[in-house]
Coordinates of C-alpha atoms and ligand atoms in Angstrom, one line a residue:
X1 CA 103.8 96.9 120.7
X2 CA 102.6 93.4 120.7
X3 CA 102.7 92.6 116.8
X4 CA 100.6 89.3 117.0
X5 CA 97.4 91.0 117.6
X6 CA 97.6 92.1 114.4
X7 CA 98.9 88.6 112.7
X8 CA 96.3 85.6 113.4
X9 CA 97.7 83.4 111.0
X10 CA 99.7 80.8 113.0
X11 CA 101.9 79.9 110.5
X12 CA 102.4 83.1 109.2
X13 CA 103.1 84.1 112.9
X14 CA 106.0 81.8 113.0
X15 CA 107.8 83.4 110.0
X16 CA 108.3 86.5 111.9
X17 CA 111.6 87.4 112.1
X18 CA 114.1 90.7 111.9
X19 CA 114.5 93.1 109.0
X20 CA 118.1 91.8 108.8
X21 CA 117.2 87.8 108.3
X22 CA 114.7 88.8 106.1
X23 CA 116.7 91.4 103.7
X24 CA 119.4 88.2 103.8
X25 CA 116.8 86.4 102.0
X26 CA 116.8 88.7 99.0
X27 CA 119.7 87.7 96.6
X28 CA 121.6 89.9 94.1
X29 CA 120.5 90.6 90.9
X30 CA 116.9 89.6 92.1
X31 CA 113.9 91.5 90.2
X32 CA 112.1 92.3 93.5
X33 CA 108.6 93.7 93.5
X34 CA 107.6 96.0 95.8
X35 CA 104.5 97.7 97.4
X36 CA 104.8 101.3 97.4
X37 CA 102.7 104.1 95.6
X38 CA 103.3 108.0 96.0
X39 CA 105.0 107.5 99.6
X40 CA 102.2 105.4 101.2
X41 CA 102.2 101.5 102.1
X42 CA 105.7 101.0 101.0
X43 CA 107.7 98.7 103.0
X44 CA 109.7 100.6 105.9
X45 CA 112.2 98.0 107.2
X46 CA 113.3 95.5 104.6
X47 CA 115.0 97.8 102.0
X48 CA 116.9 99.5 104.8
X49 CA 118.3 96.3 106.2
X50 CA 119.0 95.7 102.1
X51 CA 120.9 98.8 101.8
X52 CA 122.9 98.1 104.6
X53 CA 123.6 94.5 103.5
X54 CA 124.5 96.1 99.8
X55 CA 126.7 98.6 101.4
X56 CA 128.9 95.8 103.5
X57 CA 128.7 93.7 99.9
X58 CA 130.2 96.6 98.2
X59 CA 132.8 97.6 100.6
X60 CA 133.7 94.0 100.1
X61 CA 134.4 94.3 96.5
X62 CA 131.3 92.2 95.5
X63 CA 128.8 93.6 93.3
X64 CA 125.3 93.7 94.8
X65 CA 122.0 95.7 92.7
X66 CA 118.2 93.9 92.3
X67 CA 115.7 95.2 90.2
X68 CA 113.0 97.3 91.6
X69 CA 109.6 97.3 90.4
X70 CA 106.6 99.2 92.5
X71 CA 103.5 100.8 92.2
X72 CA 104.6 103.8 91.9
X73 CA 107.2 106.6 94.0
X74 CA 108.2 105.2 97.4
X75 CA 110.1 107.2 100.1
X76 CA 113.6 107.5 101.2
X77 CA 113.2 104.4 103.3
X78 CA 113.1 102.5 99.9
X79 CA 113.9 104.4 97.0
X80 CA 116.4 106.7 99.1
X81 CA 118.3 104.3 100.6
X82 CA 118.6 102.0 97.5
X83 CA 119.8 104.5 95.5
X84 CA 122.2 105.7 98.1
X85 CA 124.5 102.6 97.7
X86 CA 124.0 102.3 94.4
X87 CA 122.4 99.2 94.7
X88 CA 119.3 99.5 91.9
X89 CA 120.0 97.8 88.9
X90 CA 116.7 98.1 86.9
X91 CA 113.8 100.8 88.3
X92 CA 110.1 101.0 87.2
X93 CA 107.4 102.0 86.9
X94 CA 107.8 105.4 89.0
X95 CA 110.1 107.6 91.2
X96 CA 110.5 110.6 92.4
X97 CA 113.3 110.5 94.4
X98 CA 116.1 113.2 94.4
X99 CA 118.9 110.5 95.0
X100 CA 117.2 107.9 92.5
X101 CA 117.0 111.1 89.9
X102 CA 120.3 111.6 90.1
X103 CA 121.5 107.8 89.6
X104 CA 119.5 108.0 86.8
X105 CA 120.3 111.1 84.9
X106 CA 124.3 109.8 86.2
X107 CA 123.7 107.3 84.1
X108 CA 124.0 105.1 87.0
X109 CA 120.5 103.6 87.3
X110 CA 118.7 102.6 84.2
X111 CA 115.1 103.6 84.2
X112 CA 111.8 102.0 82.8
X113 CA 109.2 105.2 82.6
X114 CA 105.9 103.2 81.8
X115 CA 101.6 104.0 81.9
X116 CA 100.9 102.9 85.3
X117 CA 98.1 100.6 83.8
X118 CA 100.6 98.6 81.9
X119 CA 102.6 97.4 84.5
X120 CA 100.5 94.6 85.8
X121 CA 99.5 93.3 82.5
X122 CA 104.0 93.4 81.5
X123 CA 104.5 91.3 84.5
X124 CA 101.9 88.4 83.4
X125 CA 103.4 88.4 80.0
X126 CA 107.2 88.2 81.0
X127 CA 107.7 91.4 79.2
X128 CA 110.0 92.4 82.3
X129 CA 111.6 89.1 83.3
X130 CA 110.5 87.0 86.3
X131 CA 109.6 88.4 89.6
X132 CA 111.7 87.1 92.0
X133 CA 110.2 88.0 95.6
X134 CA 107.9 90.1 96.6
X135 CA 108.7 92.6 99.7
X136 CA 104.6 93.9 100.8
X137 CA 103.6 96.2 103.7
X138 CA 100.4 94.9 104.8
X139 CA 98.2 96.7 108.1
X140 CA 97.2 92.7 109.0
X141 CA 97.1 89.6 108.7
X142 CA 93.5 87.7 108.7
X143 CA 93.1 83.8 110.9
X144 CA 92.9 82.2 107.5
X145 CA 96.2 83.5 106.0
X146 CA 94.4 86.3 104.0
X147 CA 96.2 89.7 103.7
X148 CA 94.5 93.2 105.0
X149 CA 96.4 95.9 102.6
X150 CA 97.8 99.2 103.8
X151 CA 97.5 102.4 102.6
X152 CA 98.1 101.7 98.7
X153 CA 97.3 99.1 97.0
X154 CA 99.4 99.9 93.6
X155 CA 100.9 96.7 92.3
X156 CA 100.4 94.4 95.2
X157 CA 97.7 91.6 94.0
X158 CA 99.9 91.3 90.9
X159 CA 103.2 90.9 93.1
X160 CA 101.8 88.4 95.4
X161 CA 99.9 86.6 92.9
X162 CA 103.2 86.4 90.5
X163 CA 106.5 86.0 92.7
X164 CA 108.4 83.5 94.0
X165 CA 108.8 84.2 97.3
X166 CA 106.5 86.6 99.2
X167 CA 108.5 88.9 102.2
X168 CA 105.5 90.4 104.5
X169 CA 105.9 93.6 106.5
X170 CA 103.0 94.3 109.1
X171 CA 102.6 97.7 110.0
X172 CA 101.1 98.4 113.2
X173 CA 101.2 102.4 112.7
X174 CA 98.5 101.9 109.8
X175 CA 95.2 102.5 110.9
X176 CA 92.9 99.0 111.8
X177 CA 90.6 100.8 110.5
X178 CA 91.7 100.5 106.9
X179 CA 90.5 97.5 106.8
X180 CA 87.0 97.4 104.3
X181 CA 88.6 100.1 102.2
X182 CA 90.1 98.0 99.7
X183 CA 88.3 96.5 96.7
X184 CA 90.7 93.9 95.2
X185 CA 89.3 92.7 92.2
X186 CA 90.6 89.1 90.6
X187 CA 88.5 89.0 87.2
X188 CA 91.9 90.7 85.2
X189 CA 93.1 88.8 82.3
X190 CA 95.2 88.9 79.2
X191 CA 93.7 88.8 75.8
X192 CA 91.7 87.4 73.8
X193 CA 89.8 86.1 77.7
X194 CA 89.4 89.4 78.8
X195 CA 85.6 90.7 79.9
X196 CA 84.1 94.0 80.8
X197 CA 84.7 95.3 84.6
X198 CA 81.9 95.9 85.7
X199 CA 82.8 99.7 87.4
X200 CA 79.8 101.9 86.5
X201 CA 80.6 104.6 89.3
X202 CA 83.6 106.0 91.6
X203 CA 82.0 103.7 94.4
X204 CA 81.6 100.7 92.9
X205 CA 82.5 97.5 94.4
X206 CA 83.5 95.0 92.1
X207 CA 86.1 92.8 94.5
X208 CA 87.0 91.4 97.9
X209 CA 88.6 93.3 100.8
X210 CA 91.7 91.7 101.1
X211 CA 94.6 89.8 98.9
X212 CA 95.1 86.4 98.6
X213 CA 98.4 84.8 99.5
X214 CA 100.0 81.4 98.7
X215 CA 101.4 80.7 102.6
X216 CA 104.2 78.6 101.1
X217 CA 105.5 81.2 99.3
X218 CA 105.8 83.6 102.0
X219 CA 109.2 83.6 103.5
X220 CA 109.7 85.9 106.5
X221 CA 107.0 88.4 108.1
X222 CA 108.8 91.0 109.3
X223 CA 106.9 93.6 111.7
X224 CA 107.3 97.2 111.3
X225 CA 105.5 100.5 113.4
X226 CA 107.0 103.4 111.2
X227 CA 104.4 106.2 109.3
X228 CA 104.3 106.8 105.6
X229 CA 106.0 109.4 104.0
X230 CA 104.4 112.6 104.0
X231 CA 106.0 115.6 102.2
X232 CA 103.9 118.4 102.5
X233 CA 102.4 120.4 100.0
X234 CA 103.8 124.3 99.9
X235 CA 100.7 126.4 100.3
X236 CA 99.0 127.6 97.2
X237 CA 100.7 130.3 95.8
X238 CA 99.6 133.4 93.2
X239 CA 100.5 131.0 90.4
X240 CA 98.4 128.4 91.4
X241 CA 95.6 130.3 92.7
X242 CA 95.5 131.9 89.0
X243 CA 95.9 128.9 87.4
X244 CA 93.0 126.8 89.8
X245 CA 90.9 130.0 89.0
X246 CA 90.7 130.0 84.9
X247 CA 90.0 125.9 85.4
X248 CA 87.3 126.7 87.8
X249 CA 86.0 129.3 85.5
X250 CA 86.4 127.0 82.7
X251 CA 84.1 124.7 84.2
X252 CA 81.7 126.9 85.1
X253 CA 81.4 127.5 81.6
X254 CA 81.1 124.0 80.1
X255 CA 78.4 123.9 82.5
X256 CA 76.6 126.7 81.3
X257 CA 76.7 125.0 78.0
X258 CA 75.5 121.9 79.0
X259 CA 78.6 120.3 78.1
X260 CA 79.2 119.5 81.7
X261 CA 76.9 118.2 84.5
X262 CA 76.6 120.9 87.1
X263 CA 78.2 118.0 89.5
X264 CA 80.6 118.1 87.1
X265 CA 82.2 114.3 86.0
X266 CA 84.7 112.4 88.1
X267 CA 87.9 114.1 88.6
X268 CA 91.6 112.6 88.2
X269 CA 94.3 114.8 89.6
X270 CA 97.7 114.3 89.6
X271 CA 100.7 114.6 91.9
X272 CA 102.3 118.8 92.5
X273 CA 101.5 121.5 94.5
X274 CA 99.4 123.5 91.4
X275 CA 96.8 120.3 91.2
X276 CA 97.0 120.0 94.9
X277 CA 95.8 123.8 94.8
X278 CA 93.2 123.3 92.3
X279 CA 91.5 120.7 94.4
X280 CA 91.4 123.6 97.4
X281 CA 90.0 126.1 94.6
X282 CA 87.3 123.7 94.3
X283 CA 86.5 123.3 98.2
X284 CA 85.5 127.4 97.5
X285 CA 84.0 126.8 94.1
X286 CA 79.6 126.5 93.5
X287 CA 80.1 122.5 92.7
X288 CA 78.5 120.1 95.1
X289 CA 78.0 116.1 94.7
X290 CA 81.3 115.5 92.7
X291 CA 83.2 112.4 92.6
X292 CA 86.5 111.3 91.8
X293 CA 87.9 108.4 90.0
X294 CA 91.7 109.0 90.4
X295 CA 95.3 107.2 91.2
X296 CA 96.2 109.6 94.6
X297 CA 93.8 111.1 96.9
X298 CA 96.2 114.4 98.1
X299 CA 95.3 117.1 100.9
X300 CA 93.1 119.0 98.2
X301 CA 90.7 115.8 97.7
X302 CA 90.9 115.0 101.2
X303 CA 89.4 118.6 102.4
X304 CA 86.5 118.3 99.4
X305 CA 85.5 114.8 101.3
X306 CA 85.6 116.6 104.7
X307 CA 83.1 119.5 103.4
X308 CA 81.2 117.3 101.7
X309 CA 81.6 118.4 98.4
X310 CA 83.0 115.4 97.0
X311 CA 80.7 112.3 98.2
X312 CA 83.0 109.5 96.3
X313 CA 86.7 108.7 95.5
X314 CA 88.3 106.1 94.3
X315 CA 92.1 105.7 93.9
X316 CA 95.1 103.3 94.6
X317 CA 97.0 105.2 97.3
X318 CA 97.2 108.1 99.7
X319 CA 99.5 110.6 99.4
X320 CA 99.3 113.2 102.4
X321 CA 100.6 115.7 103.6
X322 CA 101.7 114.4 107.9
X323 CA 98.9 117.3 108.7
X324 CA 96.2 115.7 106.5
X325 CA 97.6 112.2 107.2
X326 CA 96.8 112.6 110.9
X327 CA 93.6 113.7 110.0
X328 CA 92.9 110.9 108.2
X329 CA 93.7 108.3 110.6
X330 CA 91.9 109.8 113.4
X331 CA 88.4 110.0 111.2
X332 CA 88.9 106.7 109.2
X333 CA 85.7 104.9 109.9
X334 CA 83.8 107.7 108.6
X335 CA 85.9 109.0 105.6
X336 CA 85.9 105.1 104.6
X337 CA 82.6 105.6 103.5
X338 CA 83.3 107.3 100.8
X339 CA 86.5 106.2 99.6
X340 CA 87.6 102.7 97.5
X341 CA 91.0 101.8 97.1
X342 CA 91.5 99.6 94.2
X343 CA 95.2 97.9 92.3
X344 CA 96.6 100.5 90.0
X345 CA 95.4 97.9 87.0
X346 CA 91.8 99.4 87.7
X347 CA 92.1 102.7 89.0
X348 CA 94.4 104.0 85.8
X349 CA 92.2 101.3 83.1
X350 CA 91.5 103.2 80.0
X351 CA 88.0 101.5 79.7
X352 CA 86.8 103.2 83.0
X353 CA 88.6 106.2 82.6
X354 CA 86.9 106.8 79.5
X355 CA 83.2 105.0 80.3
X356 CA 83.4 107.2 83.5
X357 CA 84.2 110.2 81.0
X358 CA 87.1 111.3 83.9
X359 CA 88.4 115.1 84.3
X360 CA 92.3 114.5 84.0
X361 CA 94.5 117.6 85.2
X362 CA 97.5 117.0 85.3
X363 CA 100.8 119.0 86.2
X364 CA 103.6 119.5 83.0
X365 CA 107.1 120.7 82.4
X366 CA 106.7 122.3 79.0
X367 CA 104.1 122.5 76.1
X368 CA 104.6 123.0 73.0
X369 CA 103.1 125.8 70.4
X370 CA 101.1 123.1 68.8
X371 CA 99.8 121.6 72.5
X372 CA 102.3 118.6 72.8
X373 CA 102.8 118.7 76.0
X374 CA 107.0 117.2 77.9
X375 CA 106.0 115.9 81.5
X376 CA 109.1 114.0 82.3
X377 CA 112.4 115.2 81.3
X378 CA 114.0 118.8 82.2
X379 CA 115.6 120.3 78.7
X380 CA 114.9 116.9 76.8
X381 CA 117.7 114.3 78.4
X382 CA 117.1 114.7 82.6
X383 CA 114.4 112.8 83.8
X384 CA 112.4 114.3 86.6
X385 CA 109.3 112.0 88.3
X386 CA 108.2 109.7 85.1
X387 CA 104.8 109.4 83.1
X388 CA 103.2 108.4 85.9
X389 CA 99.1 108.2 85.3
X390 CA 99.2 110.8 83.4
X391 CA 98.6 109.1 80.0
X392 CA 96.6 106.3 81.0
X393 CA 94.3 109.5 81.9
X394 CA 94.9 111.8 79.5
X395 CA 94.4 110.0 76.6
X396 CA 91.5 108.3 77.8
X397 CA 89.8 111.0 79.5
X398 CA 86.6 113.2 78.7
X399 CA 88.4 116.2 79.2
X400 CA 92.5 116.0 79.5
X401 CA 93.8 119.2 81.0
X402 CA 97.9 119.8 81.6
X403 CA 98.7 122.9 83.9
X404 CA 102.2 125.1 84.6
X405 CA 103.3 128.1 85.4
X406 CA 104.2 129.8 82.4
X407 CA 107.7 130.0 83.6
X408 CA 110.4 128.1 85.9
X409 CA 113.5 129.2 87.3
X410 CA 112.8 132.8 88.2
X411 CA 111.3 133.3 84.8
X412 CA 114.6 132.3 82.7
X413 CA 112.5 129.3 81.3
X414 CA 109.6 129.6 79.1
X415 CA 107.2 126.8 79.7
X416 CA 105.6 127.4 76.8
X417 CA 108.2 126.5 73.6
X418 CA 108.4 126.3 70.3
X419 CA 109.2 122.5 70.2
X420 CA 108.9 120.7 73.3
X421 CA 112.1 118.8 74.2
X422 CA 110.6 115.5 75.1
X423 CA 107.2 114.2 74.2
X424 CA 104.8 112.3 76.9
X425 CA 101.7 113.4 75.8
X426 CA 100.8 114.0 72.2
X427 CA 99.0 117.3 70.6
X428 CA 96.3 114.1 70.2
X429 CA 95.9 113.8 73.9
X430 CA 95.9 117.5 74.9
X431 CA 93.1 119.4 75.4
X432 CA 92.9 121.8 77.4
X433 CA 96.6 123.9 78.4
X434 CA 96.7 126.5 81.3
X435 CA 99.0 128.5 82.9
X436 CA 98.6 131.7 85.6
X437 CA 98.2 133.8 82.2
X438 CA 94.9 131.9 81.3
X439 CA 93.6 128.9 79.8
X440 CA 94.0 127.5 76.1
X441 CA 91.0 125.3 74.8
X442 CA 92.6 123.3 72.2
X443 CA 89.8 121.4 71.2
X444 CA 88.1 121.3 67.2
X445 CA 91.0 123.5 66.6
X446 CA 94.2 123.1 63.7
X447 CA 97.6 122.9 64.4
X448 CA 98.2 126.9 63.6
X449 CA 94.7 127.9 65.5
X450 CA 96.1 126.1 68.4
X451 CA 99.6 127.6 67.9
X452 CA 97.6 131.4 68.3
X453 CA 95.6 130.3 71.2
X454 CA 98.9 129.0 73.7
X455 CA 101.0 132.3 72.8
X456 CA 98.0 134.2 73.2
X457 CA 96.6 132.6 76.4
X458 CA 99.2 130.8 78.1
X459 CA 102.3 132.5 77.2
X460 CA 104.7 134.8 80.0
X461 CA 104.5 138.3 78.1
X462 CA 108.4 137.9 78.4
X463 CA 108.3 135.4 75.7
X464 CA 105.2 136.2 74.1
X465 CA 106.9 138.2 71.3
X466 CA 109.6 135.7 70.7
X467 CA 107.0 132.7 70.6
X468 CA 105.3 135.1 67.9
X469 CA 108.0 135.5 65.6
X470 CA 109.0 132.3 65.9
X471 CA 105.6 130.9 64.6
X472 CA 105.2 134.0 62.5
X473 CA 108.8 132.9 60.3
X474 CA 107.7 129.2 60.6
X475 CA 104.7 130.2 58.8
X476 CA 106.6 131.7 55.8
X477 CA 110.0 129.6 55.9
X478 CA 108.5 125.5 56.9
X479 CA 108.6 123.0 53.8
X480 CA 105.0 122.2 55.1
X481 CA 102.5 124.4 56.3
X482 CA 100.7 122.7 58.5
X483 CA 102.6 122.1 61.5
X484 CA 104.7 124.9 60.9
X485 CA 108.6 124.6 62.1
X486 CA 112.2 125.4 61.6
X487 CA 114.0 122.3 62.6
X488 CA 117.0 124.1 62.9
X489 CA 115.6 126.6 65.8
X490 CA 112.7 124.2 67.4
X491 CA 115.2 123.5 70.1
X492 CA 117.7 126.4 70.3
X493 CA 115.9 127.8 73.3
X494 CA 116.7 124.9 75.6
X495 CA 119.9 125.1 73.4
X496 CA 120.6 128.4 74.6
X497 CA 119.0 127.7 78.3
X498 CA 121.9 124.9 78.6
X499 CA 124.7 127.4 77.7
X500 CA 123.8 130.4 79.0
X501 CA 121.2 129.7 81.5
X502 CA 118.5 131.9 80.0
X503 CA 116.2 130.6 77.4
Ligands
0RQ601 O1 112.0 122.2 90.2 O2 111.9 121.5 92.5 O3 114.1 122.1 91.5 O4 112.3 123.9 92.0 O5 110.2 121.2 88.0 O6 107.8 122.0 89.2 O7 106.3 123.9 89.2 O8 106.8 122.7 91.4 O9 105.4 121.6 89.6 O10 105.2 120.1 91.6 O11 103.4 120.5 89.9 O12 105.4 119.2 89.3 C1 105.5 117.8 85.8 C2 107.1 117.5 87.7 C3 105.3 119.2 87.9 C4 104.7 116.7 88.0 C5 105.7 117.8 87.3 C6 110.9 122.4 87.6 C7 110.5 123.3 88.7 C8 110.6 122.5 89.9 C9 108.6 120.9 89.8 P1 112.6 122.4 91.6 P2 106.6 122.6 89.9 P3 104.8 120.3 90.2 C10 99.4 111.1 88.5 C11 100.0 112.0 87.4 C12 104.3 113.6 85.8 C13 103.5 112.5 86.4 C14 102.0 112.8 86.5 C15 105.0 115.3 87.4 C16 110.1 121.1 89.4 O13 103.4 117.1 87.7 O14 105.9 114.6 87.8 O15 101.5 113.7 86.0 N1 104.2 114.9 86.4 N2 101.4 111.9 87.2 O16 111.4 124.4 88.7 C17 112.9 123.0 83.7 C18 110.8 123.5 82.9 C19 110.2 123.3 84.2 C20 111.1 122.9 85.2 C21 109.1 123.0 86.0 N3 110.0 123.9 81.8 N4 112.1 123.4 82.7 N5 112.4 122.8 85.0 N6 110.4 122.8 86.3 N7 109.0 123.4 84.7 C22 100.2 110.7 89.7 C23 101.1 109.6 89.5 O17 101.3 109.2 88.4 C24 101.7 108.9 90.6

């Protein structure tokens, strides 16, 4: 594969050079930044050589971690192998990688969970330290030095703009034809100069196609031909259908009312096989015309553009399945029509997420009686994925929807609790709770109303009575009666869960 065709900057050209003399560029205890959002357009070759470098260091006796700051979760090329040699220091803003997981909960790794939409503005402010290099998988290289990004955008345009040092990895497996789908938009500021972005709709062009890069800063082009992660999505099961069902049906209904438009508003959906199957309940649902303003375009949103029922999408990243990733690249020209990929900054802002009046549904570990709703952490200390989007949406939505089975591990979990055991999302941010059982609207309702609805609606029968008498004795026994609880039992199901393995 001849690289150059796809690097017509001269000078730029003349940086190339191996993954190895590259990685040797990257010193230890570095805050590196970079690319990488749900396992598309992170770099492939760099972190690997790292690892291995890292690895030698260690079995030297010399210590050897960075700092690593993405978009969002990367793949095992990056997060994987990292974490492997213990070599992460700091991690943000994202992960979902089993090794990474483990460093973390081991105590190991530490972890910086944050909005998605805050990252950016952190790194401007020096709320995170100074970005040392950045390491960015581009698809190209333009004549006069600009960059052509890859399949996510996430974080770049602030990584580029802010490092020191700039490492670029060209991937030749990305589709040329991603080129044009970008909108890269350089009116962000921090306060008080801040103006309105001018987004009105998913399709909205407010930007350029490509990033700018300061040639002196960049270091070493490095040139890659490896594919993106794709994990695949398990097929939709009974659960999900269920759950995809009451949301569909719930729509339906706020349509009937007039409290929806019959094209619905733009959907945001998260990352997990249960939103990944709503979106396919969708492709078989009455609504036509609908449009998404989202983070990650998944299978389930690729299928609605390919039947037409979804005519607009923007996002920051793909994140595919290799089935729907082939897909992809072998119809880009045309599905670039309807799609705009746009820096995580803009696709998770809180202004257009709640101008646009988006339909958030997103995945959850556990909700509470009184809708708060634990997306992160298993039993309260062991972090799963992170926050993700989810509460740059969900608080800023039109309509903010969390969805679970009611139970996990072969029904010994409830994941409806008295007390949730980590907060992401507050009861204020809740609206709408669902599970296979059936859907809780939480909104104009009290504390206690709500507490009714979730046992009632969302509840495993299994637990149902338990949840009941729970409430029921809060009711009489709390100090205060409007959130009602006993403090000394909120927890003592994931109490009991740890010691006995049953909740
Ligand atoms: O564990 O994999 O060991 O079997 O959690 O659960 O049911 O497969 O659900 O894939 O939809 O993920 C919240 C994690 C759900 C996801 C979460 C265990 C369960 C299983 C996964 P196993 P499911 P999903 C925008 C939006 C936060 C970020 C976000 C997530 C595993 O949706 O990370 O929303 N959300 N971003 O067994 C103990 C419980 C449990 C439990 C489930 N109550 N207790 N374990 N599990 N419930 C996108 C981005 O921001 C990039």
């Amino acid at each position: 594969m001849d690289e150059t065709f796809r690097i017509l900057n001269a000078p730029l050209r003349a940086k190339l050079m191996s993954a190895e003399a590259a990685a040797a560029l990257i010193p230890p205890g570095a805050n590196v930044g970079m690319s990488g959002f749900t396992g598309s357009g992170y770099p492939k070759a760099v972190p690997l050589a790292l690892a291995q470098r890292m690895n030698a260091a260690h079995e030297a006796g010399h210590p050897f971690k960075i700092s690593v700051w993405t978009g969002a979760s990367t793949a095992p090329e990056l997060d994987g192998a990292l974490a492997q040699v213990n070599g992460v220091e700091m991690r943000l803003p994202y992960q979902s990688d089993p090794t990474c997981r483990q460093r973390i909960n081991a105590g190991q790794m530490e972890y910086i969970d944050i909005h998605l939409s805050h990252v950016a503005q952190f790194v401007w402010s020096g709320f995170l330290g100074h970005l040392d290099v950045a390491v960015v998988e581009v698809s190209g290289i333009l004549e006069d030095g600009r960059l052509i990004p890859s399949s996510s955008i996430g974080n770049n345009k602030t990584w580029l703009d802010q490092a020191d040092k700039i490492i670029l990895e060209v991937n030749t497996w990305q589709s040329p034809d991603l080129q044009g789908m970008h909108d890269i938009y350089y009116g962000t500021q921090l306060p008080p100069h801040r103006k309105p972005i001018a987004v009105w709709g998913p399709h909205d062009r407010i930007g350029e196609p490509y990033f700018r890069c300061d040639p002196d800063k960049v270091i070493a082009v490095v040139h890659t031909h490896s594919p993106d992660r794709n994990s695949d999505y398990t097929p939709p099961d009974e659960n999900s259908r269920s759950i995809a069902g009451h949301i569909l049906e719930f729509f339906a209904h706020e349509v009937k009312r007039g409290r929806l438009p019959p094209n619905l508003l733009p959907l945001q959906s998260g990352v997990g096989n249960i939103v990944n199957a709503v979106m396919a309940g969708l492709n078989e649902g009455p609504f036509e015309n609908l449009t998404a303003y989202t983070e990650v375009l998944q299978d389930g949103m690729l299928a609605l553009i390919k039947s037409g029922k979804l005519k607009a999408a923007s996002a920051t990243a793909f994140s595919l399945s290799s089935a729907a990733l082939a897909e992809l690249n072998a119809d880009l020209a045309r599905y670039k029509e309807r799609i705009v990929l746009r820096p995580q900054e803009i696709s998770n802002h809180p202004e257009l997420i709640r101008r646009l009046g988006v339909i958030v549904m997103n995945g959850m570990i556990e909700a509470d009686l009184y809708g708060n709703v634990n997306s992160t952490h298993v039993m309260g200390s062991q972090i799963m994925n992170g926050i993700g989007g989810s509460g740059d949406f969900a608080r800023n939505g039109y309509l903010s929807i969390f969805m679970t089975p009611s139970t996990a591990k072969n029904g010994q979990i409830s994941c409806i609790v008295p007390m949730v055991s980590h907060v992401d999302h507050t009861e204020h941010d809740v609206q709408i709770v669902v599970t296979e059982q059936g859907l809780a609207d939480l909104r104009g309702l009290s504390p206690k109303q709500r507490a009714r609805l979730i046992i009632e609606n969302c509840a495993h029968p299994t637990f149902r009575p338990a949840l009941s008498d729970y409430f029921e004795r809060a009711r009489a026994g709390s100090p205060g009666k409007h959130t009602p609880h006993l403090l000394e039992e909120a927890l003592s199901w994931h109490g009991r869960y740890l010691r006995t393995g049953a909740m």
